[in-house]
Structure formats: structure tokens, C-alpha cells
PDB file of N, CA, C, O and CB in Angstrom:
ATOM      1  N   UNK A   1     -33.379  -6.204  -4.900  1.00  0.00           N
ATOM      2  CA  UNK A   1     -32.913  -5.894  -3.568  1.00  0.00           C
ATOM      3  C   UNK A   1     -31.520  -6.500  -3.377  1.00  0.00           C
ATOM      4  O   UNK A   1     -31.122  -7.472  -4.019  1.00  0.00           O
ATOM      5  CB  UNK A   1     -33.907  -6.419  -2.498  1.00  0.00           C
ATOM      6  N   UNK A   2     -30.728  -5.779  -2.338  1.00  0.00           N
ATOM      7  CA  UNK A   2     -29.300  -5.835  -2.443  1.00  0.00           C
ATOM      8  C   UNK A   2     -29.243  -7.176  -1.580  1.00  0.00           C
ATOM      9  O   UNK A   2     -29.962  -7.347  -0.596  1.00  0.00           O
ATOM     10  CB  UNK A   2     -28.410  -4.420  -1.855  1.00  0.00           C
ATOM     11  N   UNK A   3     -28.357  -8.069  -2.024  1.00  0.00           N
ATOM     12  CA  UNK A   3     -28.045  -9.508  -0.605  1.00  0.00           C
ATOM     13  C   UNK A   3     -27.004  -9.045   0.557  1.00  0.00           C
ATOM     14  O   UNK A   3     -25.780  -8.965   0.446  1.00  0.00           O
ATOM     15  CB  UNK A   3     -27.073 -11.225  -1.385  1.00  0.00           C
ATOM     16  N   UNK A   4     -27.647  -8.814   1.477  1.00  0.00           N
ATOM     17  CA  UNK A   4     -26.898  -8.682   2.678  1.00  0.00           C
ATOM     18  C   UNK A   4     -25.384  -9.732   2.787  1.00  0.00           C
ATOM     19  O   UNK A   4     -25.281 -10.925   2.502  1.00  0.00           O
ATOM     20  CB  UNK A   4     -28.033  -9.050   3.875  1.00  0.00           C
ATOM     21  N   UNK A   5     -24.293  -8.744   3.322  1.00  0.00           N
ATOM     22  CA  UNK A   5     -23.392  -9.662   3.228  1.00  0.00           C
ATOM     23  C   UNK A   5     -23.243 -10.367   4.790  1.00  0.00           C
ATOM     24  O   UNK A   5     -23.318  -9.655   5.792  1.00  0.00           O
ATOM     25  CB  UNK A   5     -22.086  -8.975   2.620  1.00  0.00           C
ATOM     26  N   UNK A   6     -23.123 -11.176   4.837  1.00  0.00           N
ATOM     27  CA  UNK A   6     -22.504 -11.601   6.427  1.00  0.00           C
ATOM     28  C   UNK A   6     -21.338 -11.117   7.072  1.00  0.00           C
ATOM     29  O   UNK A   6     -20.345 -10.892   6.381  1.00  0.00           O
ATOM     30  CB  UNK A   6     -22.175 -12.953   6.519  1.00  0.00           C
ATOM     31  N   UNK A   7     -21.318 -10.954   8.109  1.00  0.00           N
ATOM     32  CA  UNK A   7     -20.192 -10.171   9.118  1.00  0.00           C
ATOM     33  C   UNK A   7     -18.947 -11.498   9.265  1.00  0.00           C
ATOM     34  O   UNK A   7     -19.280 -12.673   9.417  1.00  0.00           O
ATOM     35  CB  UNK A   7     -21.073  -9.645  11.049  1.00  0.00           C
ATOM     36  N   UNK A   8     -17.742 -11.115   9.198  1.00  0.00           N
ATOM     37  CA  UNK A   8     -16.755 -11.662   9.078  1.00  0.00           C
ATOM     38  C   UNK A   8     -15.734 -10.970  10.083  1.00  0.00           C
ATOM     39  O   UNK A   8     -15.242  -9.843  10.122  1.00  0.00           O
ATOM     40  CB  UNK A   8     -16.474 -11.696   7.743  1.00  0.00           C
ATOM     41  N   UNK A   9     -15.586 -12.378  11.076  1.00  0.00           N
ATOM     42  CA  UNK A   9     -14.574 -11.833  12.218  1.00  0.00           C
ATOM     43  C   UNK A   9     -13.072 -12.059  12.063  1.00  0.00           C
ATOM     44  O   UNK A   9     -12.715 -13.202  12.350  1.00  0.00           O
ATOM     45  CB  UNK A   9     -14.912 -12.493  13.562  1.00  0.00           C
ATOM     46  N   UNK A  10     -12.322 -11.397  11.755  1.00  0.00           N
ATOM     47  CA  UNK A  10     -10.805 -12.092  12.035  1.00  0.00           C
ATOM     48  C   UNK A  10      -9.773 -11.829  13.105  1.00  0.00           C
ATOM     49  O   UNK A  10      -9.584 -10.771  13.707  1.00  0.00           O
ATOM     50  CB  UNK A  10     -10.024 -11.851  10.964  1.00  0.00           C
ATOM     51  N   UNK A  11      -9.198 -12.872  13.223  1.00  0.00           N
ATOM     52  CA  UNK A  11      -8.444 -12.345  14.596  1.00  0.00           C
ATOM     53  C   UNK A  11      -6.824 -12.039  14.028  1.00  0.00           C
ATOM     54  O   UNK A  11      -6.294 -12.841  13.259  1.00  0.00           O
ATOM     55  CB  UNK A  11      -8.473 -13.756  16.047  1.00  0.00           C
ATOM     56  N   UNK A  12      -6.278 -11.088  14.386  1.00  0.00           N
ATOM     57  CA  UNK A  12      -4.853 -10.820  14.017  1.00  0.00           C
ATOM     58  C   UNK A  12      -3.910 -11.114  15.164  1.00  0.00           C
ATOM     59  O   UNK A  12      -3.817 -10.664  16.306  1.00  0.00           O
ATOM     60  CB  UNK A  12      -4.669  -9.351  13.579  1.00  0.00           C
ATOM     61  N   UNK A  13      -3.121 -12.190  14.346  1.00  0.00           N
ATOM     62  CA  UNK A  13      -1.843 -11.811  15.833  1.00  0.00           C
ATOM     63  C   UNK A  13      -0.640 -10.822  15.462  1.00  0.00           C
ATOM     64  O   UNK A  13       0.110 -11.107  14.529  1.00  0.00           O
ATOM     65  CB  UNK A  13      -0.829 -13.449  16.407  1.00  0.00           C
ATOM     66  N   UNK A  14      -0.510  -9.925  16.037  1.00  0.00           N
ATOM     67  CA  UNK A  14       0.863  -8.773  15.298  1.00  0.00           C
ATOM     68  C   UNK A  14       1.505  -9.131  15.878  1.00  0.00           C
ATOM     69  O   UNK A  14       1.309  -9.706  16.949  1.00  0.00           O
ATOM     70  CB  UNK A  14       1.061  -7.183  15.282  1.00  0.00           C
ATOM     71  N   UNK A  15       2.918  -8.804  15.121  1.00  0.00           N
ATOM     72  CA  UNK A  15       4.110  -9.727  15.900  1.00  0.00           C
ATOM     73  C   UNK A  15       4.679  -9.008  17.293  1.00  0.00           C
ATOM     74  O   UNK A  15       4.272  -7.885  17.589  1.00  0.00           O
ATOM     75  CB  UNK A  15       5.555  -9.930  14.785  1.00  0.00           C
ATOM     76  N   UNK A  16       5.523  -9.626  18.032  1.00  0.00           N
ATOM     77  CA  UNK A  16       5.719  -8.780  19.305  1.00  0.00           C
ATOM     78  C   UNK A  16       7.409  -8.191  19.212  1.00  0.00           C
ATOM     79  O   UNK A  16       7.856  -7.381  20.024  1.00  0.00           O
ATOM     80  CB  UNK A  16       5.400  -9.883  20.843  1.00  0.00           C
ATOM     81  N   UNK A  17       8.071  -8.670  18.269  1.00  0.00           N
ATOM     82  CA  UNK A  17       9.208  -8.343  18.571  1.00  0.00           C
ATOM     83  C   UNK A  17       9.712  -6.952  17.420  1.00  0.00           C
ATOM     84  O   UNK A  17       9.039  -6.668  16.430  1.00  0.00           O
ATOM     85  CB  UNK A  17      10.045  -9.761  18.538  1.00  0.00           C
ATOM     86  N   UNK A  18      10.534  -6.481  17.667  1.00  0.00           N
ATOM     87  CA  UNK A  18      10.684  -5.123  16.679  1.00  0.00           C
ATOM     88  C   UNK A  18      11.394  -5.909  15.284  1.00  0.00           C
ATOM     89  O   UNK A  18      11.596  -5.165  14.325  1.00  0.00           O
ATOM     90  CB  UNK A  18      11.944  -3.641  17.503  1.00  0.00           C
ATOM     91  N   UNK A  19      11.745  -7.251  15.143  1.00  0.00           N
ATOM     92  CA  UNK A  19      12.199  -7.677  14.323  1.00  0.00           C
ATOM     93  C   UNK A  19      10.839  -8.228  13.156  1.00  0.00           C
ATOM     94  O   UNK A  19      10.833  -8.400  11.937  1.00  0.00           O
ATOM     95  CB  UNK A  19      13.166  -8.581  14.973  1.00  0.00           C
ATOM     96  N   UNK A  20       9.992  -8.349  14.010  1.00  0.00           N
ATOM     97  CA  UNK A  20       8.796  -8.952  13.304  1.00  0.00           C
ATOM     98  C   UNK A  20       7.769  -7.716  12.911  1.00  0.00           C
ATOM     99  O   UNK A  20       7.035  -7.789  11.925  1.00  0.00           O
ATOM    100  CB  UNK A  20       8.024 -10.113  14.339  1.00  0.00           C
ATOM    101  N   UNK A  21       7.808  -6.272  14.024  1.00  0.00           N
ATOM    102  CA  UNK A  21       7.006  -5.682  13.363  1.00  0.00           C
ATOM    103  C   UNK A  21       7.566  -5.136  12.083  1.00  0.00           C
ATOM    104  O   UNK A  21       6.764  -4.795  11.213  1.00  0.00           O
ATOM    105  CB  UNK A  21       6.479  -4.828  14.128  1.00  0.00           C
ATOM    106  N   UNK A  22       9.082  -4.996  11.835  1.00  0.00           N
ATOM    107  CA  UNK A  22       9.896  -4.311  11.031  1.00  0.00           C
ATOM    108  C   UNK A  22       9.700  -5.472   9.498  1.00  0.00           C
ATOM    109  O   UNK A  22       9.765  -4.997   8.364  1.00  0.00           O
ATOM    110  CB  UNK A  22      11.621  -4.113  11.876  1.00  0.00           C
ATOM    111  N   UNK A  23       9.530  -6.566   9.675  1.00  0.00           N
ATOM    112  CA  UNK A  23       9.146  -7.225   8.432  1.00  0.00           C
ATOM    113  C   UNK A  23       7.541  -7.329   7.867  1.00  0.00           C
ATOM    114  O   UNK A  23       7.110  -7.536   6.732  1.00  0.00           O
ATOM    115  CB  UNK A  23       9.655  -8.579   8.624  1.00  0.00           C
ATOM    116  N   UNK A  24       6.877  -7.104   9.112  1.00  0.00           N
ATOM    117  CA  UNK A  24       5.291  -6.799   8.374  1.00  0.00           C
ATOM    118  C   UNK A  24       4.952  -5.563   7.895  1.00  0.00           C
ATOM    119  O   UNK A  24       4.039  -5.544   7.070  1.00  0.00           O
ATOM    120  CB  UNK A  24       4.126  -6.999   9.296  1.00  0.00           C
ATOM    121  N   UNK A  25       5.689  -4.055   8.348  1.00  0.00           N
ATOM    122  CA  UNK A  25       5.731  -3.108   7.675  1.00  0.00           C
ATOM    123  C   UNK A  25       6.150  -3.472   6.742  1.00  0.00           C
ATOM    124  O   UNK A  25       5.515  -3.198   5.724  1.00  0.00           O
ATOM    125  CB  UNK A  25       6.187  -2.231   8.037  1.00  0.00           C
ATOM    126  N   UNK A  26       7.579  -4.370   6.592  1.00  0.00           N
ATOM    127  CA  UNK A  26       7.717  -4.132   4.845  1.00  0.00           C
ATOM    128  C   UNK A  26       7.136  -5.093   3.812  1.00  0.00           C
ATOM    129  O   UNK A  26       7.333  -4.970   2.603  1.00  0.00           O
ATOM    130  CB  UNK A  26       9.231  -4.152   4.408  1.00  0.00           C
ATOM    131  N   UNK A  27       6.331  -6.158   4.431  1.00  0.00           N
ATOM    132  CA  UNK A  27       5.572  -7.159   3.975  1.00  0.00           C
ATOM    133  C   UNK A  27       4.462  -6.163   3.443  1.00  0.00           C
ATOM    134  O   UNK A  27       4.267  -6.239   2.230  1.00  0.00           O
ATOM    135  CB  UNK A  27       5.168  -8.327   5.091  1.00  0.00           C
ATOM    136  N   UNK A  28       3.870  -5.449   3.986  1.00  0.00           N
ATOM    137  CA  UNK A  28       2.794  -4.295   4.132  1.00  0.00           C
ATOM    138  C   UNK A  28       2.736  -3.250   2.818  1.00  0.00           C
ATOM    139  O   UNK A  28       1.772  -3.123   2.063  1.00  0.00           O
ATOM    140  CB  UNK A  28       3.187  -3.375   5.542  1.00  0.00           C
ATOM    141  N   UNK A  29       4.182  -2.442   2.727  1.00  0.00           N
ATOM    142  CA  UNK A  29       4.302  -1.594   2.164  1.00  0.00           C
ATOM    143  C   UNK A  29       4.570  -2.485   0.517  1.00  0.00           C
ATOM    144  O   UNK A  29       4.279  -2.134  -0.626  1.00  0.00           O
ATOM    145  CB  UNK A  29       5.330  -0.657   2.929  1.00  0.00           C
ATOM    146  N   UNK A  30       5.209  -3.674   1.018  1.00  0.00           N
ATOM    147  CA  UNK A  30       5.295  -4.517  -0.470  1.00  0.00           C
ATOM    148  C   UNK A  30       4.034  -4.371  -1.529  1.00  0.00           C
ATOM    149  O   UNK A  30       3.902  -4.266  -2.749  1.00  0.00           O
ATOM    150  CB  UNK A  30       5.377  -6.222  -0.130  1.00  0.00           C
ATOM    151  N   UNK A  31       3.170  -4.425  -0.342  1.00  0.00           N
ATOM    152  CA  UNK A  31       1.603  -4.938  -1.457  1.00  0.00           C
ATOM    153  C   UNK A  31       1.409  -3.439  -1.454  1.00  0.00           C
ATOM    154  O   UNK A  31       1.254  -2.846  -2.522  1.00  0.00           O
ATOM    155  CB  UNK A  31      -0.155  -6.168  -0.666  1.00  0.00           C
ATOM    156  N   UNK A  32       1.411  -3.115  -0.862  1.00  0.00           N
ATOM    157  CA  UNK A  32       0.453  -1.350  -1.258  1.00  0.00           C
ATOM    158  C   UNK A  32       1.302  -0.877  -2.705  1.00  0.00           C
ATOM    159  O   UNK A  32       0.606  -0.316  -3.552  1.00  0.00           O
ATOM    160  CB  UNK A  32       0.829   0.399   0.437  1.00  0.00           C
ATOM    161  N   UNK A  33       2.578  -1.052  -2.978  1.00  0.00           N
ATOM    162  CA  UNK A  33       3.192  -1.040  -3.936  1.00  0.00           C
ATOM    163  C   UNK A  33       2.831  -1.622  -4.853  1.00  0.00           C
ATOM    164  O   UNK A  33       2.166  -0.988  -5.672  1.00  0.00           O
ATOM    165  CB  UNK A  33       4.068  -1.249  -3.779  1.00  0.00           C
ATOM    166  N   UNK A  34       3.012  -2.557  -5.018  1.00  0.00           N
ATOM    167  CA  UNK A  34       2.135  -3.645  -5.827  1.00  0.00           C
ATOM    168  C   UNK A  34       0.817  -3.178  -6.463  1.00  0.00           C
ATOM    169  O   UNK A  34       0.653  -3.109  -7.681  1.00  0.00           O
ATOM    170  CB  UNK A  34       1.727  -4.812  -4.870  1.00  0.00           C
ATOM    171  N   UNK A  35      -0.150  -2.848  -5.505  1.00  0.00           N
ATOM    172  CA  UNK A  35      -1.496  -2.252  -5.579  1.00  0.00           C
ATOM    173  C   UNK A  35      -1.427  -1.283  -6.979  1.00  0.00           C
ATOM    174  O   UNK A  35      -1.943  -1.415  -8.088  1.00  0.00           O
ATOM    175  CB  UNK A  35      -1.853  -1.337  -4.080  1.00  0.00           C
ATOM    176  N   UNK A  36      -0.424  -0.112  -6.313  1.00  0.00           N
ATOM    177  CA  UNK A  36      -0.397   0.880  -6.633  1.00  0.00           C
ATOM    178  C   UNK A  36       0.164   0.956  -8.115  1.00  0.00           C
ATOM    179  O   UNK A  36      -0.238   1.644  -9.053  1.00  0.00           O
ATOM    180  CB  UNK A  36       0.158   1.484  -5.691  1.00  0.00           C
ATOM    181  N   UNK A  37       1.222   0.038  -8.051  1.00  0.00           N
ATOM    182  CA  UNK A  37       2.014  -0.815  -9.557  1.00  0.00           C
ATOM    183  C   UNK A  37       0.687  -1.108 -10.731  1.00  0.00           C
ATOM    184  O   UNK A  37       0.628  -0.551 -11.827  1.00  0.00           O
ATOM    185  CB  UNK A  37       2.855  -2.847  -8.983  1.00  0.00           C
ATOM    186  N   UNK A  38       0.039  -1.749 -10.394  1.00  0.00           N
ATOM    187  CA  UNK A  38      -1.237  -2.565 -11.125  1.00  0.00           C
ATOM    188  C   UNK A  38      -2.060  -2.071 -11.496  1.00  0.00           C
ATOM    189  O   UNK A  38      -2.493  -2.406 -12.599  1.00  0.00           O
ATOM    190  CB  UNK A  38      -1.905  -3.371 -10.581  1.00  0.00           C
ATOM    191  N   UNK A  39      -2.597  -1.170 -10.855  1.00  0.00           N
ATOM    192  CA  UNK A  39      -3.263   0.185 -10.915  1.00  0.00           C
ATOM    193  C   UNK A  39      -3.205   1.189 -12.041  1.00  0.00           C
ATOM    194  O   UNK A  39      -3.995   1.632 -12.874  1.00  0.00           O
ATOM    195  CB  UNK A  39      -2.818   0.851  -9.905  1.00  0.00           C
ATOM    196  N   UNK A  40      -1.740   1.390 -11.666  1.00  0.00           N
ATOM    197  CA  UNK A  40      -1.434   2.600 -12.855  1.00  0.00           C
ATOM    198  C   UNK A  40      -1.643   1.855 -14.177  1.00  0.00           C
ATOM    199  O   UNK A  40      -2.275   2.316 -15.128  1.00  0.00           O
ATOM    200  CB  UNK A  40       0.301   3.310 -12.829  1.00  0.00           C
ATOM    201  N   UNK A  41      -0.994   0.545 -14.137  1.00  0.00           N
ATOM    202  CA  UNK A  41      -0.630  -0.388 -14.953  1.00  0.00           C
ATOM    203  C   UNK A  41      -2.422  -0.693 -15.927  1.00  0.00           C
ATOM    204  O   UNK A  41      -2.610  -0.866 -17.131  1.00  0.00           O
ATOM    205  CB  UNK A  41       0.161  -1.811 -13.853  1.00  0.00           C
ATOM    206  N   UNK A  42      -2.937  -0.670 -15.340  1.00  0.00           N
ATOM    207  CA  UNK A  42      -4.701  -0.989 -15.923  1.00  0.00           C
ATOM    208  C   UNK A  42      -4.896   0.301 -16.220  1.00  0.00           C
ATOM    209  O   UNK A  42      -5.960   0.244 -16.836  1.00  0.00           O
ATOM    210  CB  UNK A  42      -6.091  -1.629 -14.733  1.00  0.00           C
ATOM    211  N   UNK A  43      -4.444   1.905 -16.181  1.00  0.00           N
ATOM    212  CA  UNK A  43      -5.388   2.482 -16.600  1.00  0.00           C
ATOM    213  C   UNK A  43      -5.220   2.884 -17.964  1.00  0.00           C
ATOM    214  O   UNK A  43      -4.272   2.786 -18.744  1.00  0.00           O
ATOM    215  CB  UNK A  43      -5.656   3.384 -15.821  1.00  0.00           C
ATOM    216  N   UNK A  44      -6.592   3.451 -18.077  1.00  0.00           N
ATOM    217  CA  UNK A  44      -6.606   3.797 -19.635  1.00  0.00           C
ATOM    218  C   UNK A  44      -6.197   4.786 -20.119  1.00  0.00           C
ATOM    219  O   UNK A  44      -7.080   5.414 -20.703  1.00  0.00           O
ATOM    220  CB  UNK A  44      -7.635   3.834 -20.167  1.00  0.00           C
ATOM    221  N   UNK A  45      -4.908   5.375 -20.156  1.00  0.00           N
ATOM    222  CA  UNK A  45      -3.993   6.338 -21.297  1.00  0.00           C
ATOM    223  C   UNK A  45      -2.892   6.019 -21.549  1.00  0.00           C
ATOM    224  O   UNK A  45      -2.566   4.947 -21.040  1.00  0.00           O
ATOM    225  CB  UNK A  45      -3.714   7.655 -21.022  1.00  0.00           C
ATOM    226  N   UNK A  46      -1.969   6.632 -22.285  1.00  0.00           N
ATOM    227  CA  UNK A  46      -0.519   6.522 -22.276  1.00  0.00           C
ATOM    228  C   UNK A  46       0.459   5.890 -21.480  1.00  0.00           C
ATOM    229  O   UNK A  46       0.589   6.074 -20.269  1.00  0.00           O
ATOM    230  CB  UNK A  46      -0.177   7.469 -22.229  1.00  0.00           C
ATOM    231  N   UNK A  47       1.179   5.104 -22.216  1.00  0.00           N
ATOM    232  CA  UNK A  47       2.655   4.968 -21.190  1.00  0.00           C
ATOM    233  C   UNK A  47       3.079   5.927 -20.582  1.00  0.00           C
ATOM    234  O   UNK A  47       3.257   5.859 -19.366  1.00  0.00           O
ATOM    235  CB  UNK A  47       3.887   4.642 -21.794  1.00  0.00           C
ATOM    236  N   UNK A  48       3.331   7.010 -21.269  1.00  0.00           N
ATOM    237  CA  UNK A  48       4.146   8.085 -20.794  1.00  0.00           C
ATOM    238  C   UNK A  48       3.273   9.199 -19.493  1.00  0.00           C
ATOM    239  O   UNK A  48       3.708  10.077 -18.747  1.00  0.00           O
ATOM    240  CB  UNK A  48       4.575   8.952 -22.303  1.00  0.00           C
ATOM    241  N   UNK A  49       1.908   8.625 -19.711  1.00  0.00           N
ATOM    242  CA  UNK A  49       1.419   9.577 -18.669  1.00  0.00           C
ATOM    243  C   UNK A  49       1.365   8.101 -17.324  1.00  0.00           C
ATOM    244  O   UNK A  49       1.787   8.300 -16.185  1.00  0.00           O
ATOM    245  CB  UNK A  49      -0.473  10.565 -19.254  1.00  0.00           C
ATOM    246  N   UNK A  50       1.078   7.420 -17.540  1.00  0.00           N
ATOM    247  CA  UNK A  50       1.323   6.205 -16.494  1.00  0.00           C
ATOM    248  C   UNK A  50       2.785   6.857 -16.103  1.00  0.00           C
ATOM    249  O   UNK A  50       2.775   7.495 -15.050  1.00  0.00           O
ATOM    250  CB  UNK A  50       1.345   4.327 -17.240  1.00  0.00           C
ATOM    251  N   UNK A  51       4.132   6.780 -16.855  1.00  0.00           N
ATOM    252  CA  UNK A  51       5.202   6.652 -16.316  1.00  0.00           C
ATOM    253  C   UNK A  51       5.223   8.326 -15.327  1.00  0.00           C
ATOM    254  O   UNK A  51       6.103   8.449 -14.475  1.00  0.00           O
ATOM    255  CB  UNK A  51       6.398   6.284 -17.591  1.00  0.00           C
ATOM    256  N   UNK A  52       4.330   9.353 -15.522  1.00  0.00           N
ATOM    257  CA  UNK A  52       4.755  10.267 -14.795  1.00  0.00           C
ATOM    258  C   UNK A  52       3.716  10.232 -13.371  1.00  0.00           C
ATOM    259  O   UNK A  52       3.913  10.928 -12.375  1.00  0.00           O
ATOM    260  CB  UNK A  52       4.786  11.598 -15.696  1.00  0.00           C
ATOM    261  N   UNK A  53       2.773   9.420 -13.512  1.00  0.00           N
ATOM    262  CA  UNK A  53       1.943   9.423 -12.634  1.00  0.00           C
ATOM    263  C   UNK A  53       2.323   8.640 -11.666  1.00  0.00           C
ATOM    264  O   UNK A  53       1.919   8.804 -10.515  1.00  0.00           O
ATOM    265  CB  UNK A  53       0.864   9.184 -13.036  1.00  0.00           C
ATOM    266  N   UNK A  54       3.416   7.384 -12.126  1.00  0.00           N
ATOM    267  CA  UNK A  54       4.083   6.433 -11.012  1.00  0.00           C
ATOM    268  C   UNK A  54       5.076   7.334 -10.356  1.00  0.00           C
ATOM    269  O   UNK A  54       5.060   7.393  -9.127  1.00  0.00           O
ATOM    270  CB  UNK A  54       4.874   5.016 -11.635  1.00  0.00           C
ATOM    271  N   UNK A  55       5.921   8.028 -11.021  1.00  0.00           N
ATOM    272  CA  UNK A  55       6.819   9.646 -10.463  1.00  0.00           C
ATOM    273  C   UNK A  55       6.362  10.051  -9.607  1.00  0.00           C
ATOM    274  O   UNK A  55       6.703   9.869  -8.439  1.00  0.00           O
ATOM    275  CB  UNK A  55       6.899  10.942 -11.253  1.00  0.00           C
ATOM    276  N   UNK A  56       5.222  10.885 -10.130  1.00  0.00           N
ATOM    277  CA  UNK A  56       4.947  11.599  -9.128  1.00  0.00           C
ATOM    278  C   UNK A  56       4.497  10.804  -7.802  1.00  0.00           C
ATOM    279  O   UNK A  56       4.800  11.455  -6.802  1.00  0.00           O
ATOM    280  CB  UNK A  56       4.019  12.484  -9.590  1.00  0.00           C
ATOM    281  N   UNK A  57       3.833   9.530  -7.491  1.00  0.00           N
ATOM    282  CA  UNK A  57       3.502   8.601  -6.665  1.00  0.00           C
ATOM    283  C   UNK A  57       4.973   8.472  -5.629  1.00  0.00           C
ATOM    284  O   UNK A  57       5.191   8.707  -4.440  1.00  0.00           O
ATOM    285  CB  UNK A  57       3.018   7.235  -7.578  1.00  0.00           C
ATOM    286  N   UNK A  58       5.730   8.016  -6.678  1.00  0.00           N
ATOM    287  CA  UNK A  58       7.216   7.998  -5.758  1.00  0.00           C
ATOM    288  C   UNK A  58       7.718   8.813  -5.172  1.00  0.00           C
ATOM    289  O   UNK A  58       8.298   8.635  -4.100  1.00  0.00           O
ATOM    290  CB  UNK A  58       8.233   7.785  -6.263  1.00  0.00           C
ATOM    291  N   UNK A  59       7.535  10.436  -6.066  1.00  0.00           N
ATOM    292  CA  UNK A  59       7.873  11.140  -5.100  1.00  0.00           C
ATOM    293  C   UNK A  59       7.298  11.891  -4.038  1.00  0.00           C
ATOM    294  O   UNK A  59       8.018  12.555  -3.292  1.00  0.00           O
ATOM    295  CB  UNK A  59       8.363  11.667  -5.509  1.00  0.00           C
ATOM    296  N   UNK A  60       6.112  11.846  -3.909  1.00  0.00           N
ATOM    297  CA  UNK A  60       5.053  12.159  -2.828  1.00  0.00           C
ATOM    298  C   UNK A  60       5.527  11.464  -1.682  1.00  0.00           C
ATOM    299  O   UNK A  60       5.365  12.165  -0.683  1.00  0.00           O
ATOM    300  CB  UNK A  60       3.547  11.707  -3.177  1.00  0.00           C
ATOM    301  N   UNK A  61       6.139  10.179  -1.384  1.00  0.00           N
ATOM    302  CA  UNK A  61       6.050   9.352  -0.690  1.00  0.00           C
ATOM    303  C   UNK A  61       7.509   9.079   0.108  1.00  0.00           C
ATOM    304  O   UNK A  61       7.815   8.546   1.174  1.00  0.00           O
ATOM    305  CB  UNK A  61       5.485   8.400  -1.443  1.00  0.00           C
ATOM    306  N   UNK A  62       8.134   9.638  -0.827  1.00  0.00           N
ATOM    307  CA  UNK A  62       9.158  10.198  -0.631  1.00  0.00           C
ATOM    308  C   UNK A  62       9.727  11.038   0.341  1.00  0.00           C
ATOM    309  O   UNK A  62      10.513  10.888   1.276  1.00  0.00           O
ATOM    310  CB  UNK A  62       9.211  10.576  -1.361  1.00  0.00           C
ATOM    311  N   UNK A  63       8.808  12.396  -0.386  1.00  0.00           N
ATOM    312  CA  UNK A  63       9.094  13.488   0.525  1.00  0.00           C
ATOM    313  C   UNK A  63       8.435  13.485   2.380  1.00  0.00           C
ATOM    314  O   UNK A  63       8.914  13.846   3.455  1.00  0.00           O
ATOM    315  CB  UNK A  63       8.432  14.768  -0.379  1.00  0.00           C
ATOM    316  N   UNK A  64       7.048  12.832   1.914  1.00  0.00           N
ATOM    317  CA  UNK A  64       6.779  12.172   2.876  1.00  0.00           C
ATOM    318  C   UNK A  64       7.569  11.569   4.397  1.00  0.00           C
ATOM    319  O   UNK A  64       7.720  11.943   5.560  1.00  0.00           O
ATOM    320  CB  UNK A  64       6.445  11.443   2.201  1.00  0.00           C
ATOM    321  N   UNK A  65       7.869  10.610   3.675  1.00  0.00           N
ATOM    322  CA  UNK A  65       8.911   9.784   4.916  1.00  0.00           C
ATOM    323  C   UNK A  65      10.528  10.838   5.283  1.00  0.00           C
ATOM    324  O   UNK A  65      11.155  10.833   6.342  1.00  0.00           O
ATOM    325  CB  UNK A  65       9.567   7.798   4.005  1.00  0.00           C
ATOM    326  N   UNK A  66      10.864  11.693   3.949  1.00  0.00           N
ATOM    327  CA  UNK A  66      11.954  12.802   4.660  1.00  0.00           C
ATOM    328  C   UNK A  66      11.108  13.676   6.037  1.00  0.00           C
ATOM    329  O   UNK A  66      11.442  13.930   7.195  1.00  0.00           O
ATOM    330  CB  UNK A  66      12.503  14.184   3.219  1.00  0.00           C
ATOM    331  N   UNK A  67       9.964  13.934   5.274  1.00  0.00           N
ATOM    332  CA  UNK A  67       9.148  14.897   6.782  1.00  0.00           C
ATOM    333  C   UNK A  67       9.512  14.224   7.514  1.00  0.00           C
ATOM    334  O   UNK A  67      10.637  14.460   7.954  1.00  0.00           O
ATOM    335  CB  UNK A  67       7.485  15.140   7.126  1.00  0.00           C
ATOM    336  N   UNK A  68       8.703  12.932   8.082  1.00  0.00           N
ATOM    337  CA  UNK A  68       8.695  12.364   9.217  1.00  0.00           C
ATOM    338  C   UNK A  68      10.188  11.629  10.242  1.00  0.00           C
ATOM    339  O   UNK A  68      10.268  11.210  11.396  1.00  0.00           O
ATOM    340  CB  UNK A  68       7.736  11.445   8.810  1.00  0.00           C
ATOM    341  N   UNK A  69      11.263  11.777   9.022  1.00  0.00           N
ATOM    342  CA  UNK A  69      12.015  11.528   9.366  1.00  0.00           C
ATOM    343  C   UNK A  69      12.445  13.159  10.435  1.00  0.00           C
ATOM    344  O   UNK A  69      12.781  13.234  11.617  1.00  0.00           O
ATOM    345  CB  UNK A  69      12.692  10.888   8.205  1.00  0.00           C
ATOM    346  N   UNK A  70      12.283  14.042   9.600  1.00  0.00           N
ATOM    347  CA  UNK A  70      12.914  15.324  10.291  1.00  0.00           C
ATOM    348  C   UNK A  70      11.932  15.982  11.661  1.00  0.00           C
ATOM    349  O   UNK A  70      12.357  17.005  12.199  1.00  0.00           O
ATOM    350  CB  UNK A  70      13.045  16.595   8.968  1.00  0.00           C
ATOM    351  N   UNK A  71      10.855  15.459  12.088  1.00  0.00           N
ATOM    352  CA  UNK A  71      10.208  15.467  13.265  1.00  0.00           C
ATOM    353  C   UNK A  71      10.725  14.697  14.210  1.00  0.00           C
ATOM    354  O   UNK A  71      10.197  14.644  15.321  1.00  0.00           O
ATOM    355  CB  UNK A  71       9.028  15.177  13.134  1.00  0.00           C
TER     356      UNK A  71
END
């Protein structure tokens, strides 16, 4: 039988000023990068298919933020 985990409360303070939310987005986007870095980095095939799979990652994300820029 599975062990129940215990409930875990945390409290967040987000920052209030546009200077502070503008560094936890990029505090934010640092690690998801990272994540995403490590990731490719552990899996099991080729360099060369890792190196197109981080590509294509970049450029998804990319085109992405052009959309939202042009809304």
C-alpha cells in the first residue's frame, strides 16, 4: 500500500514592484531553461539529435514570444 504524503503549505510573497516582478520572470525562465538544458542533456540518443531537439525547443519559443509580442 502506497504511504500517503502529507499536505505542504507554502506561503509566497511576489514581489510588488515591476522591477522585482521583471527579475523573478527571469529568475523563472532561468530554471525552466536549465530544466529543459538537462533534460535533453540525459536523454538517450545522439548528440546530433539532442542538438536539433534543443533547436527546435528554441525556436518554438521563440516564435512564441514574436506572437505575443504582435498582439
Amino acid at each position: 500500500m502506497a504511504r500517503k504524503s502529507a499536505e505542504i503549505h507554502v506561503i509566497v510573497h511576489y514581489p510588488k514592484t515591476e522591477a522585482g516582478k521583471r527579475e523573478l520572470a527571469e529568475r523563472v525562465a532561468g530554471i525552466h531553461a536549465e530544466t529543459v538544458s538537462q533534460y535533453i542533456k540525459n536523454l538517450d540518443c545522439p548528440a546530433a539529435q539532442k542538438e536539433l531537439l534543443l533547436d527546435s525547443v528554441i525556436e518554438t519559443v521563440s516564435n512564441r514570444k514574436t506572437g505575443e509580442q504582435a498582439d
